Amino acid sequence: MNFHGNRNGGSVQKKPTITKRTVQVAAPRPSPQPVQRAPPGNRFQLSQNKKLDQKKPAKSAQAKPTKTVAQHAINRGVKRKSATPDRIVFSDEEDDDNDSSDVAASDSEASRKRQKSSRSSVETDEGPRRRLVLQQAFEDSGDPFDFIHGADATSGPYAQKFTNPWEQDAFSVVELQYPSKSKRERFELKWPKNDADDYKPMEDILATIDTICTYYLPEEMGKKYTDDLTGFGRRFRLAFTKQSVEEWISIVEEFNGMLQPLIQDGTVKKELAQTTELQLDWIKRILDQIFVRTVSPKAEKLNAYKNGSDNVYGELFPRFISDIFKKTGLKHDQVFIDLGSGVGNVTLQAALEVGCESWGIEMMPNPCDLAELQAKEFAARTKLWGLDVGPVNLLRGDMTSHPEVPNILQRADVVLVNNQAFTPALNDKLRDMFLDLKPGAKVVSLKPFRPLGHKIAARNVDSVVNQFVQDQYEYFSDSVSWSYYGNAHWYIATKDLGPLNRFLKDHGMDGL
């Protein structure tokens, strides 16, 4: 029967034609699952493909336990890849010329790519670039200097914290050549009894050799000695598997024999002269060596602070600091100051990574003592590595009343204030001190000095904050010592009178 006939005229309608087509439709992508990050390992824990001990305990799903300040100071861990943060501008006018660009590659990827210069001169299109070579470190007649050997951190009053590897009756001593004409560093081949916290000299040797092969040798030679199949690292791991101290020592001596002629014939110096910047894992290797020889043995002193006061110790980790330097555009011919510099980590990193004039001021006696130990070792150890660094200047006292601070602020290009735990009264004092900053100077803080959403108005036209344009950023996991998971904000306030002067002009007032 025809159920679709023409009900009006009785004529039969033409049967409609049906065309079939096959259309490919992309399947919807599943929502990404959140990445579960493991807590950071020990400061000298090797990367996954370089660990000496391949047996790992099952990871617990429990929340990360709270650590003491001393444990954080010893065990700062490996920094992880961060997502790219959004940029929020709290100025009265948007500024698109200062885009945010977070560090988006891991240490084993982007940071290990050598940046070479094809120019024989140190001139660039932006002016003179930083010199990395310390000429004195490559002179035969260089003056001898003292540094803390790895063996010093495992002997004397610290010997009881270590044991001989593989139940050896006696420990062995080995010397390691650095990429300069300095004397070699002495190491005792021992293991820490407390594997979680203490210094690991054998891993220190392995990581140092890997860094030297990566950044101080001609590229093809460096690839050979860092390759997973032919490099020193694989041979060290085999020696570890065999439990052979003798083979370990033989590999170190072979490395010394390879490096020494390259130092003498100028190859190492030439490679360093062609390098344009220090990569993060290189920076961390040097800073870790300094920290573990000076601060770690005395880290319990850092727990002696008064909770709830302005004098609370908190540490910013190297990857976060490196990102701050990049976002502020800090250059080697500029001035940096850390107000509340603690044990001096950031002050040293600025002098090493950027090569700028670097200042720090701290009022708590214990951190001041440790900072001075670090600064002394910094001068010697950077010479071991053949590096020319910026001058380090440490002050003791109250940042709000020290007589030298106003003069430094007048010259400063970047000011860092870790004001996470500062009281409102101290933040107000510091904000008023920033009136002395020159135009273009930047203040980095973990709490904003300019209230979020602030607008210039007739009622607040005299406020100090109107002289600053503020950008907001986000820091991520393992960036600070007091919160592993991160996901909090930090700020850059730039001294800029432009918006205030435009407001004054538009309202018939005199500009500044």
XYZ file of C-alpha atoms in Angstrom, residues 23 43 59 65 68 108 118 154 169 215 273 365 455 491:
14
model
C 31.696 10.633 6.094
C 70.029 16.759 45.742
C 55.607 4.701 45.232
C 55.053 14.312 54.195
C 61.731 20.358 58.350
C 67.885 16.629 30.181
C 80.463 31.667 15.968
C 83.187 12.729 54.509
C 87.705 -2.983 55.020
C 79.962 21.486 28.145
C 85.005 30.820 25.084
C 73.007 35.331 62.284
C 43.408 51.779 39.650
C 54.903 39.286 40.738
